[in-house]
């Protein structure tokens, strides 16, 4: 859903700034002015989008536009030569110099805009689920007007070419579900307009650079790789609304800077890493957070009272850690919570109110240390609670947490 929205947003930007788009290789659809002509050219009215039919019906172009499409032809043919398997026969359409007729290649034609001399250019490539096998080639870096590169669910291997830093117009990069490897592709951090980065389900390894969280990205998906080491302490600098770090080998603590992240954060997932220490108090600052998943780590201590401020939370997964104490009442009072999982921890109880609150909601508390409840840990395992000496153990306050004042209080506490 999020990707669809971003794609629509990017295409709308192209429409409004360049007056018309012509997209090759699809079913013919015309969305234009009521009085405009139909077909690929769109007449002189502009303001339309044409999907399919190429750009052959548009105005004759020369100069810079010929050069751009000629460079695109050279680049795409170089890439085609580096693709060794094409089971769906997509590249059979990649014949001839009319690159805008290639399946999966999208062209924009700004002939209605003031910069009409620039002519048509490759604005995007979408080869999702094409099952192509090969490598990414440096020649693609000449497509400097391209705003979308979607290559998920293929079999591309090797690394991301350093020449991709020249893709200065790129806004969405989706390389997920391939066989790419090597260190984090830092070339992505030099793409000035990138807002969506999806590297999940590959074999990237090593540490994640700090600059990833300084970049103005709205979505960061690096889950299901082999990244390792401690999470950068500047994690809280990220303005992203979605961050997925799951299924890697990150260790150490969740950075305390998380409390200073974008308050518009909707989802953050740390599950299945090797994280230790406490759940930071700053997690309560995310008033719009809907999904918080720290399951399958080695987090310890009590839950911070600030969790009571997660008024929009829908999924809270704390399972498979070493958390302890009584599950606080404030967790049970979260009005939008649909699924609460605390299984495989060392919680020693929860109030009757929790039982009532979660009667019609998913609530898994199995394999804890709760007396009188079924499916709990054997008593010997509950005799020594992990993390008993951690300073993050929750100390009940005489007054409830005031969520509106939380951010200001934390800033004061962080001031040297």
mmCIF file of C-alpha atoms in Angstrom:
data_model
loop_
_atom_site.group_PDB
_atom_site.id
_atom_site.type_symbol
_atom_site.label_atom_id
_atom_site.label_comp_id
_atom_site.label_asym_id
_atom_site.label_seq_id
_atom_site.Cartn_x
_atom_site.Cartn_y
_atom_site.Cartn_z
ATOM 1 C CA UNK A 1 0.000 0.000 0.000
ATOM 2 C CA UNK A 2 2.780 2.441 0.942
ATOM 3 C CA UNK A 3 4.735 1.709 -2.236
ATOM 4 C CA UNK A 4 1.650 2.219 -4.381
ATOM 5 C CA UNK A 5 1.063 5.588 -2.751
ATOM 6 C CA UNK A 6 4.660 6.647 -3.316
ATOM 7 C CA UNK A 7 4.579 5.557 -6.963
ATOM 8 C CA UNK A 8 1.361 7.526 -7.521
ATOM 9 C CA UNK A 9 2.860 10.556 -5.810
ATOM 10 C CA UNK A 10 5.999 10.463 -7.956
ATOM 11 C CA UNK A 11 4.042 10.073 -11.183
ATOM 12 C CA UNK A 12 1.787 12.957 -10.173
ATOM 13 C CA UNK A 13 4.857 15.130 -9.653
ATOM 14 C CA UNK A 14 6.011 14.312 -13.157
ATOM 15 C CA UNK A 15 2.562 15.139 -14.545
ATOM 16 C CA UNK A 16 2.336 18.517 -12.848
ATOM 17 C CA UNK A 17 5.856 19.632 -13.726
ATOM 18 C CA UNK A 18 6.152 18.307 -17.237
ATOM 19 C CA UNK A 19 2.566 18.395 -18.467
ATOM 20 C CA UNK A 20 2.412 14.931 -20.041
ATOM 21 C CA UNK A 21 3.800 11.445 -19.628
ATOM 22 C CA UNK A 22 4.057 8.723 -22.210
ATOM 23 C CA UNK A 23 4.702 5.247 -20.855
ATOM 24 C CA UNK A 24 5.648 2.352 -23.076
ATOM 25 C CA UNK A 25 4.896 -1.329 -22.950
ATOM 26 C CA UNK A 26 1.414 -1.562 -21.412
ATOM 27 C CA UNK A 27 -2.317 -1.449 -22.025
ATOM 28 C CA UNK A 28 -3.444 1.776 -23.692
ATOM 29 C CA UNK A 29 -5.119 4.101 -21.220
ATOM 30 C CA UNK A 30 -5.669 7.814 -21.801
ATOM 31 C CA UNK A 31 -6.323 10.224 -18.961
ATOM 32 C CA UNK A 32 -6.332 13.742 -20.307
ATOM 33 C CA UNK A 33 -8.346 16.881 -20.926
ATOM 34 C CA UNK A 34 -11.882 16.225 -22.035
ATOM 35 C CA UNK A 35 -11.323 18.128 -25.250
ATOM 36 C CA UNK A 36 -7.945 16.602 -26.005
ATOM 37 C CA UNK A 37 -7.327 14.090 -28.732
ATOM 38 C CA UNK A 38 -6.895 10.411 -27.946
ATOM 39 C CA UNK A 39 -3.862 8.288 -28.622
ATOM 40 C CA UNK A 40 -0.185 8.638 -27.907
ATOM 41 C CA UNK A 41 0.304 12.254 -28.944
ATOM 42 C CA UNK A 42 -2.405 13.944 -26.925
ATOM 43 C CA UNK A 43 -2.602 16.962 -29.252
ATOM 44 C CA UNK A 44 -1.552 20.361 -28.070
ATOM 45 C CA UNK A 45 -3.614 20.360 -24.882
ATOM 46 C CA UNK A 46 -1.047 18.529 -22.705
ATOM 47 C CA UNK A 47 -1.868 17.593 -19.147
ATOM 48 C CA UNK A 48 -2.439 13.916 -19.942
ATOM 49 C CA UNK A 49 -0.962 10.519 -19.161
ATOM 50 C CA UNK A 50 -0.670 7.776 -21.766
ATOM 51 C CA UNK A 51 0.241 4.235 -20.723
ATOM 52 C CA UNK A 52 1.178 1.983 -23.624
ATOM 53 C CA UNK A 53 1.775 2.593 -27.276
ATOM 54 C CA UNK A 54 5.259 4.050 -26.907
ATOM 55 C CA UNK A 55 5.989 7.632 -27.892
ATOM 56 C CA UNK A 56 6.002 7.263 -31.631
ATOM 57 C CA UNK A 57 2.859 9.393 -32.002
ATOM 58 C CA UNK A 58 4.420 12.329 -30.164
ATOM 59 C CA UNK A 59 6.249 15.235 -31.758
ATOM 60 C CA UNK A 60 9.465 14.692 -33.633
ATOM 61 C CA UNK A 61 12.442 15.207 -31.362
ATOM 62 C CA UNK A 62 16.045 16.028 -31.978
ATOM 63 C CA UNK A 63 19.128 17.282 -30.209
ATOM 64 C CA UNK A 64 19.240 16.542 -26.484
ATOM 65 C CA UNK A 65 16.283 14.138 -26.561
ATOM 66 C CA UNK A 66 17.850 11.988 -29.251
ATOM 67 C CA UNK A 67 21.033 11.904 -27.199
ATOM 68 C CA UNK A 68 19.155 10.862 -24.044
ATOM 69 C CA UNK A 69 17.268 8.052 -25.734
ATOM 70 C CA UNK A 70 20.393 6.978 -27.603
ATOM 71 C CA UNK A 71 22.307 6.788 -24.322
ATOM 72 C CA UNK A 72 19.415 4.883 -22.779
ATOM 73 C CA UNK A 73 19.482 2.415 -25.662
ATOM 74 C CA UNK A 74 23.207 1.781 -25.174
ATOM 75 C CA UNK A 75 22.760 1.343 -21.419
ATOM 76 C CA UNK A 76 19.781 -0.988 -21.648
ATOM 77 C CA UNK A 77 21.432 -3.149 -24.270
ATOM 78 C CA UNK A 78 24.532 -3.440 -22.055
ATOM 79 C CA UNK A 79 22.284 -4.541 -19.203
ATOM 80 C CA UNK A 80 20.445 -6.983 -21.445
ATOM 81 C CA UNK A 81 23.776 -8.599 -22.323
ATOM 82 C CA UNK A 82 24.506 -9.060 -18.607
ATOM 83 C CA UNK A 83 21.221 -10.888 -17.966
ATOM 84 C CA UNK A 84 21.743 -14.610 -18.390
ATOM 85 C CA UNK A 85 18.232 -15.938 -17.803
ATOM 86 C CA UNK A 86 14.872 -14.458 -18.775
ATOM 87 C CA UNK A 87 12.266 -17.165 -18.150
ATOM 88 C CA UNK A 88 9.295 -14.884 -18.830
ATOM 89 C CA UNK A 89 10.693 -13.596 -22.116
ATOM 90 C CA UNK A 90 10.471 -9.963 -21.063
ATOM 91 C CA UNK A 91 13.702 -8.989 -22.815
ATOM 92 C CA UNK A 92 12.374 -10.225 -26.139
ATOM 93 C CA UNK A 93 10.735 -6.820 -26.401
ATOM 94 C CA UNK A 94 14.075 -5.073 -25.857
ATOM 95 C CA UNK A 95 14.837 -4.929 -29.585
ATOM 96 C CA UNK A 96 15.512 -1.817 -31.609
ATOM 97 C CA UNK A 97 16.250 1.752 -30.594
ATOM 98 C CA UNK A 98 12.729 2.612 -29.386
ATOM 99 C CA UNK A 99 13.523 2.008 -25.696
ATOM 100 C CA UNK A 100 10.143 3.406 -24.664
ATOM 101 C CA UNK A 101 8.485 0.354 -26.207
ATOM 102 C CA UNK A 102 10.564 -2.023 -24.067
ATOM 103 C CA UNK A 103 8.510 -3.915 -21.527
ATOM 104 C CA UNK A 104 9.165 -2.567 -18.053
ATOM 105 C CA UNK A 105 10.671 0.698 -19.292
ATOM 106 C CA UNK A 106 8.667 3.864 -18.676
ATOM 107 C CA UNK A 107 9.265 7.099 -20.552
ATOM 108 C CA UNK A 108 8.174 10.655 -19.851
ATOM 109 C CA UNK A 109 7.659 13.227 -22.572
ATOM 110 C CA UNK A 110 7.710 16.848 -21.380
ATOM 111 C CA UNK A 111 6.781 18.249 -24.780
ATOM 112 C CA UNK A 112 4.050 20.350 -23.182
ATOM 113 C CA UNK A 113 6.402 21.915 -20.678
ATOM 114 C CA UNK A 114 8.592 24.977 -21.020
ATOM 115 C CA UNK A 115 11.676 22.772 -21.238
ATOM 116 C CA UNK A 116 10.395 21.158 -24.408
ATOM 117 C CA UNK A 117 13.871 20.993 -25.919
ATOM 118 C CA UNK A 118 14.769 18.195 -23.530
ATOM 119 C CA UNK A 119 12.329 15.806 -25.191
ATOM 120 C CA UNK A 120 11.357 12.321 -23.958
ATOM 121 C CA UNK A 121 13.512 10.365 -21.536
ATOM 122 C CA UNK A 122 13.465 7.161 -19.462
ATOM 123 C CA UNK A 123 11.627 8.062 -16.240
ATOM 124 C CA UNK A 124 11.392 4.636 -14.629
ATOM 125 C CA UNK A 125 12.117 0.918 -14.841
ATOM 126 C CA UNK A 126 9.778 -1.604 -13.221
ATOM 127 C CA UNK A 127 10.804 -5.253 -13.587
ATOM 128 C CA UNK A 128 9.314 -6.560 -10.358
ATOM 129 C CA UNK A 129 8.736 -10.335 -10.301
ATOM 130 C CA UNK A 130 10.445 -10.795 -13.668
ATOM 131 C CA UNK A 131 12.693 -13.580 -12.305
ATOM 132 C CA UNK A 132 15.657 -12.236 -14.267
ATOM 133 C CA UNK A 133 19.099 -13.616 -13.475
ATOM 134 C CA UNK A 134 22.176 -11.465 -13.964
ATOM 135 C CA UNK A 135 23.976 -8.453 -12.551
ATOM 136 C CA UNK A 136 23.452 -4.714 -12.361
ATOM 137 C CA UNK A 137 25.676 -2.785 -14.761
ATOM 138 C CA UNK A 138 27.306 0.609 -14.374
ATOM 139 C CA UNK A 139 25.937 1.741 -17.730
ATOM 140 C CA UNK A 140 22.518 2.280 -16.138
ATOM 141 C CA UNK A 141 23.967 5.320 -14.378
ATOM 142 C CA UNK A 142 23.414 7.388 -17.544
ATOM 143 C CA UNK A 143 19.654 7.315 -16.841
ATOM 144 C CA UNK A 144 19.953 10.456 -14.756
ATOM 145 C CA UNK A 145 16.284 11.432 -15.248
ATOM 146 C CA UNK A 146 14.982 8.126 -13.898
ATOM 147 C CA UNK A 147 12.941 8.488 -10.698
ATOM 148 C CA UNK A 148 11.862 4.860 -10.157
ATOM 149 C CA UNK A 149 13.919 1.646 -10.256
ATOM 150 C CA UNK A 150 11.913 -1.385 -9.114
ATOM 151 C CA UNK A 151 13.695 -4.737 -9.405
ATOM 152 C CA UNK A 152 12.235 -6.818 -6.593
ATOM 153 C CA UNK A 153 11.841 -10.597 -6.849
ATOM 154 C CA UNK A 154 14.534 -11.345 -9.391
ATOM 155 C CA UNK A 155 17.872 -13.171 -9.179
ATOM 156 C CA UNK A 156 20.294 -10.306 -9.550
ATOM 157 C CA UNK A 157 23.612 -11.032 -7.860
ATOM 158 C CA UNK A 158 26.851 -9.201 -7.204
ATOM 159 C CA UNK A 159 27.005 -5.652 -5.850
ATOM 160 C CA UNK A 160 25.363 -2.308 -6.572
ATOM 161 C CA UNK A 161 27.633 -0.366 -8.979
ATOM 162 C CA UNK A 162 29.280 2.718 -7.480
ATOM 163 C CA UNK A 163 28.363 4.588 -10.668
ATOM 164 C CA UNK A 164 24.728 4.559 -9.492
ATOM 165 C CA UNK A 165 25.585 7.703 -7.517
ATOM 166 C CA UNK A 166 24.872 9.529 -10.784
ATOM 167 C CA UNK A 167 21.171 8.578 -10.566
ATOM 168 C CA UNK A 168 20.443 11.989 -9.114
ATOM 169 C CA UNK A 169 16.702 11.944 -9.913
ATOM 170 C CA UNK A 170 16.011 8.550 -8.364
ATOM 171 C CA UNK A 171 13.309 8.640 -5.681
ATOM 172 C CA UNK A 172 12.464 4.956 -5.280
ATOM 173 C CA UNK A 173 15.005 2.116 -5.276
ATOM 174 C CA UNK A 174 13.642 -1.383 -4.699
ATOM 175 C CA UNK A 175 16.253 -4.155 -4.916
ATOM 176 C CA UNK A 176 14.474 -6.504 -2.516
ATOM 177 C CA UNK A 177 14.317 -10.274 -2.837
ATOM 178 C CA UNK A 178 17.395 -10.780 -4.975
ATOM 179 C CA UNK A 179 20.818 -12.333 -4.404
ATOM 180 C CA UNK A 180 22.854 -9.167 -3.985
ATOM 181 C CA UNK A 181 25.782 -9.236 -1.582
ATOM 182 C CA UNK A 182 28.725 -7.280 -0.237
ATOM 183 C CA UNK A 183 28.744 -4.454 2.299
ATOM 184 C CA UNK A 184 25.923 -1.965 2.673
ATOM 185 C CA UNK A 185 25.630 -0.216 -0.733
ATOM 186 C CA UNK A 186 26.772 3.241 0.362
ATOM 187 C CA UNK A 187 26.211 4.500 -3.165
ATOM 188 C CA UNK A 188 22.532 4.786 -2.220
ATOM 189 C CA UNK A 189 23.433 7.489 0.299
ATOM 190 C CA UNK A 190 24.657 9.733 -2.532
ATOM 191 C CA UNK A 191 21.325 9.758 -4.371
ATOM 192 C CA UNK A 192 20.056 13.206 -3.352
ATOM 193 C CA UNK A 193 16.348 12.669 -4.064
ATOM 194 C CA UNK A 194 15.940 9.125 -2.769
ATOM 195 C CA UNK A 195 12.988 8.722 -0.366
ATOM 196 C CA UNK A 196 12.295 4.975 -0.556
ATOM 197 C CA UNK A 197 15.064 2.401 -0.036
ATOM 198 C CA UNK A 198 14.287 -1.321 -0.061
ATOM 199 C CA UNK A 199 17.207 -3.762 0.272
ATOM 200 C CA UNK A 200 15.434 -6.552 2.167
ATOM 201 C CA UNK A 201 15.850 -10.259 1.427
ATOM 202 C CA UNK A 202 19.378 -10.126 0.049
ATOM 203 C CA UNK A 203 22.788 -11.116 1.429
ATOM 204 C CA UNK A 204 24.264 -7.739 2.294
ATOM 205 C CA UNK A 205 26.551 -7.931 5.327
ATOM 206 C CA UNK A 206 28.691 -5.921 7.698
ATOM 207 C CA UNK A 207 27.806 -2.776 9.633
ATOM 208 C CA UNK A 208 25.209 -0.217 8.652
ATOM 209 C CA UNK A 209 26.639 3.284 8.104
ATOM 210 C CA UNK A 210 25.525 6.183 10.297
ATOM 211 C CA UNK A 211 24.660 8.253 7.246
ATOM 212 C CA UNK A 212 21.736 5.955 6.498
ATOM 213 C CA UNK A 213 19.860 7.558 9.369
ATOM 214 C CA UNK A 214 20.926 11.092 8.456
ATOM 215 C CA UNK A 215 19.395 10.766 4.996
ATOM 216 C CA UNK A 216 15.912 12.144 4.320
ATOM 217 C CA UNK A 217 14.315 8.771 3.646
ATOM 218 C CA UNK A 218 10.648 8.057 4.309
ATOM 219 C CA UNK A 219 11.025 4.265 4.203
ATOM 220 C CA UNK A 220 14.027 2.104 5.148
ATOM 221 C CA UNK A 221 13.768 -1.645 4.555
ATOM 222 C CA UNK A 222 17.018 -3.513 5.242
ATOM 223 C CA UNK A 223 15.523 -6.568 6.947
ATOM 224 C CA UNK A 224 16.453 -10.163 6.109
ATOM 225 C CA UNK A 225 20.094 -9.591 5.302
ATOM 226 C CA UNK A 226 23.259 -10.369 7.266
ATOM 227 C CA UNK A 227 23.993 -6.932 8.678
ATOM 228 C CA UNK A 228 25.792 -7.015 12.008
ATOM 229 C CA UNK A 229 27.351 -4.891 14.705
ATOM 230 C CA UNK A 230 25.750 -2.262 16.895
ATOM 231 C CA UNK A 231 23.013 -0.043 15.540
ATOM 232 C CA UNK A 232 24.339 3.486 14.903
ATOM 233 C CA UNK A 233 23.707 5.820 17.818
ATOM 234 C CA UNK A 234 22.158 8.376 15.451
ATOM 235 C CA UNK A 235 19.226 6.075 14.650
ATOM 236 C CA UNK A 236 17.029 8.783 16.143
ATOM 237 C CA UNK A 237 18.024 11.233 13.402
ATOM 238 C CA UNK A 238 15.987 9.387 10.799
ATOM 239 C CA UNK A 239 12.815 11.101 9.569
ATOM 240 C CA UNK A 240 11.432 7.830 8.181
ATOM 241 C CA UNK A 241 7.864 6.722 8.835
ATOM 242 C CA UNK A 242 8.751 3.026 8.402
ATOM 243 C CA UNK A 243 11.992 1.305 9.471
ATOM 244 C CA UNK A 244 12.482 -2.448 9.257
ATOM 245 C CA UNK A 245 15.734 -3.829 10.711
ATOM 246 C CA UNK A 246 14.443 -7.359 11.365
ATOM 247 C CA UNK A 247 16.203 -10.667 10.791
ATOM 248 C CA UNK A 248 19.796 -9.486 10.809
ATOM 249 C CA UNK A 249 22.607 -9.892 13.352
ATOM 250 C CA UNK A 250 22.558 -6.529 15.105
ATOM 251 C CA UNK A 251 23.803 -6.559 18.697
ATOM 252 C CA UNK A 252 24.169 -4.146 21.582
ATOM 253 C CA UNK A 253 21.482 -1.815 22.883
ATOM 254 C CA UNK A 254 18.653 -0.098 21.072
ATOM 255 C CA UNK A 255 20.076 3.451 20.794
ATOM 256 C CA UNK A 256 18.566 5.886 23.288
ATOM 257 C CA UNK A 257 18.342 8.446 20.479
ATOM 258 C CA UNK A 258 15.258 6.557 19.319
ATOM 259 C CA UNK A 259 13.352 8.965 21.566
ATOM 260 C CA UNK A 260 14.157 11.838 19.226
ATOM 261 C CA UNK A 261 12.992 10.222 16.019
ATOM 262 C CA UNK A 262 10.295 11.619 13.790
ATOM 263 C CA UNK A 263 7.058 11.680 15.775
ATOM 264 C CA UNK A 264 5.306 10.540 12.575
ATOM 265 C CA UNK A 265 6.979 7.112 12.796
ATOM 266 C CA UNK A 266 4.387 4.427 12.021
ATOM 267 C CA UNK A 267 6.326 1.162 12.150
ATOM 268 C CA UNK A 268 9.687 0.092 13.537
ATOM 269 C CA UNK A 269 10.794 -3.545 13.684
ATOM 270 C CA UNK A 270 13.868 -4.888 15.486
ATOM 271 C CA UNK A 271 12.785 -8.529 15.652
ATOM 272 C CA UNK A 272 15.148 -11.498 15.428
ATOM 273 C CA UNK A 273 18.469 -9.817 16.083
ATOM 274 C CA UNK A 274 20.849 -10.100 19.041
ATOM 275 C CA UNK A 275 19.908 -6.916 20.872
ATOM 276 C CA UNK A 276 20.430 -6.608 24.621
ATOM 277 C CA UNK A 277 19.750 -4.093 27.368
ATOM 278 C CA UNK A 278 16.543 -2.184 27.976
ATOM 279 C CA UNK A 279 13.642 -0.945 25.914
ATOM 280 C CA UNK A 280 14.399 2.812 25.894
ATOM 281 C CA UNK A 281 11.964 5.149 27.582
ATOM 282 C CA UNK A 282 11.919 7.262 24.427
ATOM 283 C CA UNK A 283 9.723 4.710 22.670
ATOM 284 C CA UNK A 284 6.736 6.471 24.233
ATOM 285 C CA UNK A 285 7.304 9.567 22.111
ATOM 286 C CA UNK A 286 5.855 7.931 19.012
ATOM 287 C CA UNK A 287 2.255 9.017 19.372
ATOM 288 C CA UNK A 288 1.428 7.736 15.865
ATOM 289 C CA UNK A 289 3.327 4.439 16.115
ATOM 290 C CA UNK A 290 1.216 1.477 15.012
ATOM 291 C CA UNK A 291 3.700 -1.425 14.983
ATOM 292 C CA UNK A 292 6.517 -1.964 17.499
ATOM 293 C CA UNK A 293 8.226 -5.360 17.310
ATOM 294 C CA UNK A 294 11.322 -6.219 19.373
ATOM 295 C CA UNK A 295 10.654 -9.950 19.581
ATOM 296 C CA UNK A 296 13.367 -12.630 19.466
ATOM 297 C CA UNK A 297 16.164 -10.625 21.038
ATOM 298 C CA UNK A 298 17.692 -10.650 24.533
ATOM 299 C CA UNK A 299 16.143 -7.507 25.981
ATOM 300 C CA UNK A 300 15.817 -7.414 29.780
ATOM 301 C CA UNK A 301 14.298 -5.385 32.583
ATOM 302 C CA UNK A 302 10.822 -3.992 33.083
ATOM 303 C CA UNK A 303 8.744 -2.180 30.488
ATOM 304 C CA UNK A 304 9.063 1.610 30.576
ATOM 305 C CA UNK A 305 6.001 3.540 31.736
ATOM 306 C CA UNK A 306 6.220 5.628 28.587
ATOM 307 C CA UNK A 307 4.660 2.774 26.594
ATOM 308 C CA UNK A 308 1.374 4.121 27.961
ATOM 309 C CA UNK A 309 1.772 7.015 25.497
ATOM 310 C CA UNK A 310 1.557 4.762 22.417
ATOM 311 C CA UNK A 311 -2.045 5.731 21.815
ATOM 312 C CA UNK A 312 -2.155 4.496 18.199
ATOM 313 C CA UNK A 313 -0.284 1.223 18.721
ATOM 314 C CA UNK A 314 -1.969 -1.787 17.100
ATOM 315 C CA UNK A 315 0.728 -4.469 17.240
ATOM 316 C CA UNK A 316 3.072 -4.737 20.226
ATOM 317 C CA UNK A 317 5.334 -7.786 20.071
ATOM 318 C CA UNK A 318 7.726 -8.292 22.986
ATOM 319 C CA UNK A 319 7.982 -12.092 22.733
ATOM 320 C CA UNK A 320 11.149 -14.194 23.084
ATOM 321 C CA UNK A 321 13.153 -11.821 25.261
ATOM 322 C CA UNK A 322 14.113 -11.772 28.950
ATOM 323 C CA UNK A 323 11.711 -9.087 30.112
ATOM 324 C CA UNK A 324 10.388 -9.323 33.659
ATOM 325 C CA UNK A 325 8.130 -7.765 36.289
ATOM 326 C CA UNK A 326 4.375 -7.486 36.315
ATOM 327 C CA UNK A 327 2.810 -6.557 32.981
ATOM 328 C CA UNK A 328 1.649 -3.021 33.759
ATOM 329 C CA UNK A 329 -1.984 -1.976 33.614
ATOM 330 C CA UNK A 330 -1.171 0.826 31.205
ATOM 331 C CA UNK A 331 -0.307 -1.705 28.504
ATOM 332 C CA UNK A 332 -3.792 -3.129 28.807
ATOM 333 C CA UNK A 333 -5.365 0.315 28.500
ATOM 334 C CA UNK A 334 -3.973 1.049 25.033
ATOM 335 C CA UNK A 335 -7.226 1.548 23.182
ATOM 336 C CA UNK A 336 -6.107 0.665 19.648
ATOM 337 C CA UNK A 337 -4.060 -2.409 20.544
ATOM 338 C CA UNK A 338 -5.123 -5.423 18.489
ATOM 339 C CA UNK A 339 -2.315 -7.858 19.183
ATOM 340 C CA UNK A 340 -0.127 -8.112 22.277
ATOM 341 C CA UNK A 341 2.506 -10.839 22.450
ATOM 342 C CA UNK A 342 4.666 -11.238 25.563
ATOM 343 C CA UNK A 343 5.322 -14.983 25.324
ATOM 344 C CA UNK A 344 8.715 -16.496 26.238
ATOM 345 C CA UNK A 345 9.726 -13.848 28.800
ATOM 346 C CA UNK A 346 9.879 -13.763 32.612
ATOM 347 C CA UNK A 347 6.808 -11.686 33.442
ATOM 348 C CA UNK A 348 5.485 -12.577 36.880
ATOM 349 C CA UNK A 349 1.892 -11.492 36.464
ATOM 350 C CA UNK A 350 -0.709 -9.167 35.031
ATOM 351 C CA UNK A 351 -3.818 -7.576 36.463
ATOM 352 C CA UNK A 352 -7.373 -8.761 36.129
ATOM 353 C CA UNK A 353 -7.999 -5.705 33.990
ATOM 354 C CA UNK A 354 -5.592 -7.117 31.394
ATOM 355 C CA UNK A 355 -7.588 -10.332 31.223
ATOM 356 C CA UNK A 356 -10.759 -8.345 30.601
ATOM 357 C CA UNK A 357 -9.185 -5.937 28.134
ATOM 358 C CA UNK A 358 -7.774 -8.670 25.918
ATOM 359 C CA UNK A 359 -10.724 -11.005 25.941
ATOM 360 C CA UNK A 360 -11.403 -10.199 22.274
ATOM 361 C CA UNK A 361 -7.840 -9.327 21.311
ATOM 362 C CA UNK A 362 -4.817 -11.497 20.518
ATOM 363 C CA UNK A 363 -2.922 -11.858 23.816
ATOM 364 C CA UNK A 364 -0.182 -14.491 24.095
ATOM 365 C CA UNK A 365 1.420 -14.688 27.551
ATOM 366 C CA UNK A 366 2.607 -18.304 27.414
ATOM 367 C CA UNK A 367 5.945 -19.460 28.853
ATOM 368 C CA UNK A 368 6.396 -16.711 31.415
ATOM 369 C CA UNK A 369 6.445 -17.028 35.209
ATOM 370 C CA UNK A 370 2.816 -16.180 35.986
ATOM 371 C CA UNK A 371 1.433 -18.210 38.926
ATOM 372 C CA UNK A 372 -1.813 -20.033 38.325
ATOM 373 C CA UNK A 373 -1.694 -19.729 34.539
ATOM 374 C CA UNK A 374 -1.305 -22.591 32.095
ATOM 375 C CA UNK A 375 1.659 -23.060 29.761
ATOM 376 C CA UNK A 376 4.198 -21.249 31.942
ATOM 377 C CA UNK A 377 7.917 -21.874 32.487
ATOM 378 C CA UNK A 378 8.969 -24.554 34.983
ATOM 379 C CA UNK A 379 9.513 -23.045 38.420
ATOM 380 C CA UNK A 380 13.323 -23.567 38.424
ATOM 381 C CA UNK A 381 13.614 -21.272 35.393
ATOM 382 C CA UNK A 382 11.758 -18.541 37.268
ATOM 383 C CA UNK A 383 13.958 -18.632 40.376
ATOM 384 C CA UNK A 384 16.559 -16.293 38.861
ATOM 385 C CA UNK A 385 15.247 -13.403 36.793
ATOM 386 C CA UNK A 386 17.634 -12.195 34.029
ATOM 387 C CA UNK A 387 18.735 -8.598 34.152
ATOM 388 C CA UNK A 388 17.927 -8.044 37.794
ATOM 389 C CA UNK A 389 20.760 -5.552 38.129
ATOM 390 C CA UNK A 390 19.866 -3.400 35.115
ATOM 391 C CA UNK A 391 19.193 0.255 35.839
ATOM 392 C CA UNK A 392 16.278 0.225 33.407
ATOM 393 C CA UNK A 393 14.042 -1.685 35.803
ATOM 394 C CA UNK A 394 10.768 0.218 35.990
ATOM 395 C CA UNK A 395 10.262 2.087 39.235
ATOM 396 C CA UNK A 396 6.573 3.047 39.624
ATOM 397 C CA UNK A 397 6.132 6.787 39.894
ATOM 398 C CA UNK A 398 3.863 8.496 42.409
ATOM 399 C CA UNK A 399 2.316 10.344 39.463
ATOM 400 C CA UNK A 400 1.288 8.964 36.053
ATOM 401 C CA UNK A 401 3.329 9.794 32.971
ATOM 402 C CA UNK A 402 2.097 12.978 31.285
ATOM 403 C CA UNK A 403 2.529 12.052 27.629
ATOM 404 C CA UNK A 404 2.264 15.579 26.261
ATOM 405 C CA UNK A 405 5.187 16.734 28.408
ATOM 406 C CA UNK A 406 7.313 13.652 27.783
ATOM 407 C CA UNK A 407 9.318 14.997 24.861
ATOM 408 C CA UNK A 408 10.273 18.202 26.628
ATOM 409 C CA UNK A 409 11.278 16.364 29.785
ATOM 410 C CA UNK A 410 13.518 13.982 27.863
ATOM 411 C CA UNK A 411 15.258 16.862 26.106
ATOM 412 C CA UNK A 412 15.975 18.461 29.465
ATOM 413 C CA UNK A 413 17.375 15.186 30.786
ATOM 414 C CA UNK A 414 19.609 14.829 27.719
ATOM 415 C CA UNK A 415 21.043 18.355 28.062
ATOM 416 C CA UNK A 416 24.682 18.267 29.237
#
